[in-house]
XYZ file of C-alpha atoms in Angstrom:
275
model
C 72.701 104.394 -9.361
C 71.502 107.957 -8.713
C 73.368 111.133 -9.598
C 72.826 114.868 -9.391
C 74.982 117.117 -11.579
C 76.327 120.329 -10.039
C 79.160 122.536 -11.227
C 80.125 119.982 -13.851
C 80.394 117.135 -11.311
C 78.033 114.132 -11.304
C 77.588 113.576 -7.592
C 76.621 110.030 -6.728
C 74.186 109.478 -3.890
C 72.094 106.699 -2.384
C 68.548 107.457 -1.290
C 66.460 105.535 1.218
C 62.890 106.560 1.842
C 61.207 109.155 -0.336
C 60.081 112.747 -0.115
C 56.464 113.482 0.644
C 54.070 115.161 3.063
C 55.205 114.703 6.635
C 58.537 113.175 5.596
C 61.719 114.735 6.988
C 65.028 114.754 5.088
C 68.495 114.058 6.420
C 71.761 114.386 4.472
C 74.555 112.061 5.606
C 78.197 112.820 4.796
C 80.995 110.261 5.066
C 84.627 110.670 6.087
C 87.889 110.804 4.144
C 88.536 109.019 1.877
C 85.794 106.381 2.176
C 82.264 106.545 0.711
C 78.570 106.303 1.505
C 78.771 102.597 2.374
C 80.165 103.444 5.802
C 77.246 105.772 6.541
C 74.592 103.424 5.178
C 75.910 100.596 7.346
C 76.072 102.786 10.438
C 72.804 104.689 10.180
C 70.244 102.564 8.358
C 69.690 100.394 11.458
C 68.759 103.574 13.362
C 66.147 104.474 10.744
C 64.698 100.960 10.496
C 61.780 101.924 12.727
C 61.512 105.528 11.494
C 59.663 105.456 8.161
C 59.101 109.210 8.217
C 62.644 110.030 7.138
C 64.181 110.418 3.673
C 67.913 109.635 3.884
C 70.391 110.991 1.335
C 73.851 109.413 1.490
C 76.198 111.484 -0.659
C 79.561 110.419 -2.116
C 82.026 113.288 -1.822
C 83.976 114.424 -4.910
C 86.766 112.032 -5.824
C 85.331 109.341 -3.543
C 82.947 106.452 -4.095
C 80.936 106.952 -7.267
C 81.595 110.693 -7.603
C 84.255 111.295 -10.239
C 85.759 114.762 -9.904
C 89.278 114.928 -11.343
C 89.537 118.716 -10.981
C 88.875 118.841 -7.235
C 91.957 120.152 -5.478
C 90.999 121.167 -1.930
C 88.496 120.827 0.879
C 87.013 124.129 -0.247
C 86.280 122.498 -3.619
C 84.751 119.471 -1.880
C 82.568 121.684 0.307
C 81.408 123.830 -2.597
C 80.319 120.754 -4.564
C 78.668 119.169 -1.523
C 76.722 122.322 -0.750
C 75.536 122.617 -4.353
C 74.484 118.948 -4.358
C 72.491 119.421 -1.153
C 70.788 122.469 -2.623
C 69.849 120.480 -5.723
C 68.617 117.456 -3.772
C 66.787 119.488 -1.103
C 65.829 122.708 -2.915
C 63.430 123.914 -0.254
C 62.355 123.269 3.304
C 64.299 122.138 6.365
C 66.696 119.214 6.532
C 68.998 117.618 9.090
C 72.698 116.919 8.562
C 74.895 114.083 9.822
C 78.642 113.868 9.353
C 81.335 111.361 10.257
C 84.988 112.417 10.747
C 85.882 114.682 7.774
C 82.188 114.589 6.937
C 81.517 116.061 10.382
C 83.752 119.001 9.513
C 81.803 119.516 6.280
C 78.454 119.019 8.037
C 79.304 121.763 10.506
C 80.112 123.959 7.528
C 76.688 123.212 6.031
C 74.997 124.081 9.320
C 76.890 127.375 9.449
C 76.190 128.226 5.801
C 72.513 127.256 5.841
C 71.534 127.732 9.494
C 68.043 128.864 8.567
C 67.235 125.515 6.960
C 69.341 123.002 8.885
C 66.960 121.606 11.501
C 69.454 119.425 13.338
C 73.110 118.439 13.282
C 74.845 115.236 14.402
C 78.583 114.661 14.114
C 80.446 111.472 14.978
C 84.227 111.420 15.590
C 84.280 114.782 13.820
C 87.400 116.515 12.607
C 87.704 119.678 14.702
C 91.331 120.619 14.098
C 92.036 120.057 10.375
C 95.793 120.271 10.921
C 96.727 116.806 12.080
C 99.884 117.928 13.822
C 97.878 120.230 16.115
C 95.310 117.663 17.251
C 95.335 116.435 20.844
C 95.318 112.676 20.398
C 95.427 109.726 22.790
C 97.928 106.999 22.051
C 96.913 104.202 19.715
C 95.699 101.160 21.641
C 93.603 98.026 21.295
C 91.301 97.311 24.248
C 89.556 94.163 23.010
C 90.956 91.485 20.725
C 88.965 88.315 20.143
C 91.302 85.273 20.154
C 89.102 83.577 17.544
C 89.620 86.559 15.230
C 93.380 86.400 15.768
C 93.292 82.775 14.730
C 91.109 83.485 11.711
C 92.889 86.503 10.171
C 96.319 86.309 11.790
C 98.169 88.639 14.181
C 99.921 90.460 11.331
C 96.639 91.574 9.773
C 95.338 92.786 13.126
C 98.573 94.608 13.884
C 98.248 96.434 10.555
C 94.698 97.578 11.405
C 95.139 101.259 12.332
C 91.677 102.238 13.569
C 89.828 99.514 15.453
C 90.109 99.696 19.243
C 87.750 96.726 19.576
C 88.797 93.881 17.299
C 86.008 91.329 17.119
C 84.520 89.351 14.272
C 81.727 91.929 13.880
C 83.914 95.042 13.892
C 86.499 93.419 11.623
C 83.970 92.081 9.120
C 81.963 95.292 8.930
C 85.117 97.363 8.494
C 86.143 95.184 5.581
C 82.652 95.438 4.050
C 81.864 99.113 4.708
C 85.244 100.861 4.813
C 87.634 99.006 2.509
C 85.546 99.333 -0.703
C 85.421 103.098 -0.281
C 89.162 103.326 0.292
C 89.712 101.284 -2.875
C 87.296 103.424 -4.921
C 88.817 106.796 -3.989
C 90.783 108.650 -6.669
C 94.352 108.705 -5.285
C 95.282 111.911 -7.111
C 92.247 113.782 -5.791
C 92.873 112.409 -2.302
C 96.479 113.608 -2.373
C 95.506 117.102 -3.529
C 92.770 117.450 -0.923
C 95.123 116.177 1.789
C 97.555 118.926 0.805
C 94.772 121.530 1.172
C 92.788 119.853 3.940
C 91.803 122.907 6.006
C 88.779 124.648 4.554
C 88.304 128.386 4.339
C 84.562 128.236 5.021
C 83.090 129.090 8.453
C 82.164 126.141 10.643
C 80.908 127.829 13.837
C 80.304 131.517 13.124
C 77.265 131.871 15.461
C 75.622 129.555 17.981
C 73.597 126.804 16.301
C 70.434 126.583 18.415
C 68.837 123.485 16.868
C 69.043 119.945 18.307
C 72.604 118.671 17.941
C 74.720 115.669 18.871
C 78.503 115.362 19.189
C 79.855 111.826 19.680
C 83.556 111.128 20.197
C 85.619 108.100 21.208
C 87.846 108.156 24.288
C 90.439 106.038 22.480
C 90.168 107.773 19.083
C 93.753 108.259 17.938
C 92.704 109.748 14.570
C 90.642 112.824 15.492
C 90.788 112.546 19.279
C 88.192 113.654 21.811
C 89.638 116.714 23.571
C 89.274 119.136 20.660
C 85.525 118.489 20.431
C 84.871 120.029 23.838
C 85.884 123.392 22.415
C 82.675 123.299 20.367
C 80.298 123.235 23.330
C 79.348 126.932 23.373
C 78.593 126.906 19.635
C 75.852 124.304 20.098
C 73.604 125.264 23.046
C 71.223 122.367 22.297
C 73.884 119.710 21.802
C 74.276 116.461 23.677
C 77.998 115.763 24.009
C 79.201 112.221 24.716
C 82.673 110.728 24.912
C 82.427 106.943 24.850
C 84.936 104.599 26.437
C 85.903 101.447 24.527
C 85.548 103.424 21.310
C 87.934 104.838 18.772
C 87.448 106.250 15.286
C 85.075 103.365 14.500
C 82.844 104.310 17.417
C 79.687 103.294 15.562
C 80.962 99.710 15.384
C 82.627 99.453 18.772
C 79.787 100.931 20.821
C 76.940 100.099 18.472
C 74.209 100.033 21.118
C 75.087 103.411 22.617
C 75.674 104.907 19.181
C 72.261 103.870 17.888
C 70.527 104.934 21.110
C 72.134 108.381 21.135
C 71.458 108.998 17.438
C 67.877 107.876 17.988
C 67.492 110.284 20.898
C 68.846 113.107 18.721
C 66.278 112.245 16.032
C 63.590 112.331 18.722
C 64.660 115.872 19.593
C 64.699 116.970 15.949
C 61.204 115.558 15.454
C 60.009 117.116 18.708
C 61.263 120.521 17.566
C 58.988 120.127 14.548
C 61.582 121.623 12.268
C 62.305 118.607 10.081
């Protein structure tokens, strides 16, 4: 297990690939309150044929392997994340990827370090941190595999709050990549951060003119899709996509499109020669 210590917190991270001449770095930030396993499962297939990338999957404070009992707000989480990124990537450009809450933090990193961030991709990003003010579609299930119903039971599927597409693959991967992170999170830290969920740091102070990607799910009842369109003028080089048959687990439910769009974004970052 790898750690970097910043501000008295041992931040756990998983590294794939290694730094070196001609190797680009990307920092990947998970949602709330899961851990790096979700991001590794989602993004490593995209990098399978891209050996020129060093991938740093960071566990946020109070989540996964990062123990941080004193963290009390999103501002604390962001401050620790930013310090960890600075320690892990002390010089040169890097790209940033964020999922859900991690997308909110990733946009903060891009705003705080615009001179070094060479590209930004956010998936089902939090735009409005105040849940009651989000524009959300109703919760629905579009696909439910009868064989899965028979295997796990209708009660278990009814209790699943995120999946819009309920198949053996989406169910199994959710249990493998999401549930362990939920179980590992410190409930006291989670409760404190939830109570102070909106950060005070800038997220879009000036237009970010590097290659960007914003992916949202048409059926995402957690962060929605409408709020993301308000970001369009802040990212003049962003591809925006709202995917049907996709909710907050977009990367599972539309895996082919997800991997293709992330790959195209990486092409643009590489083409720009900034990473």
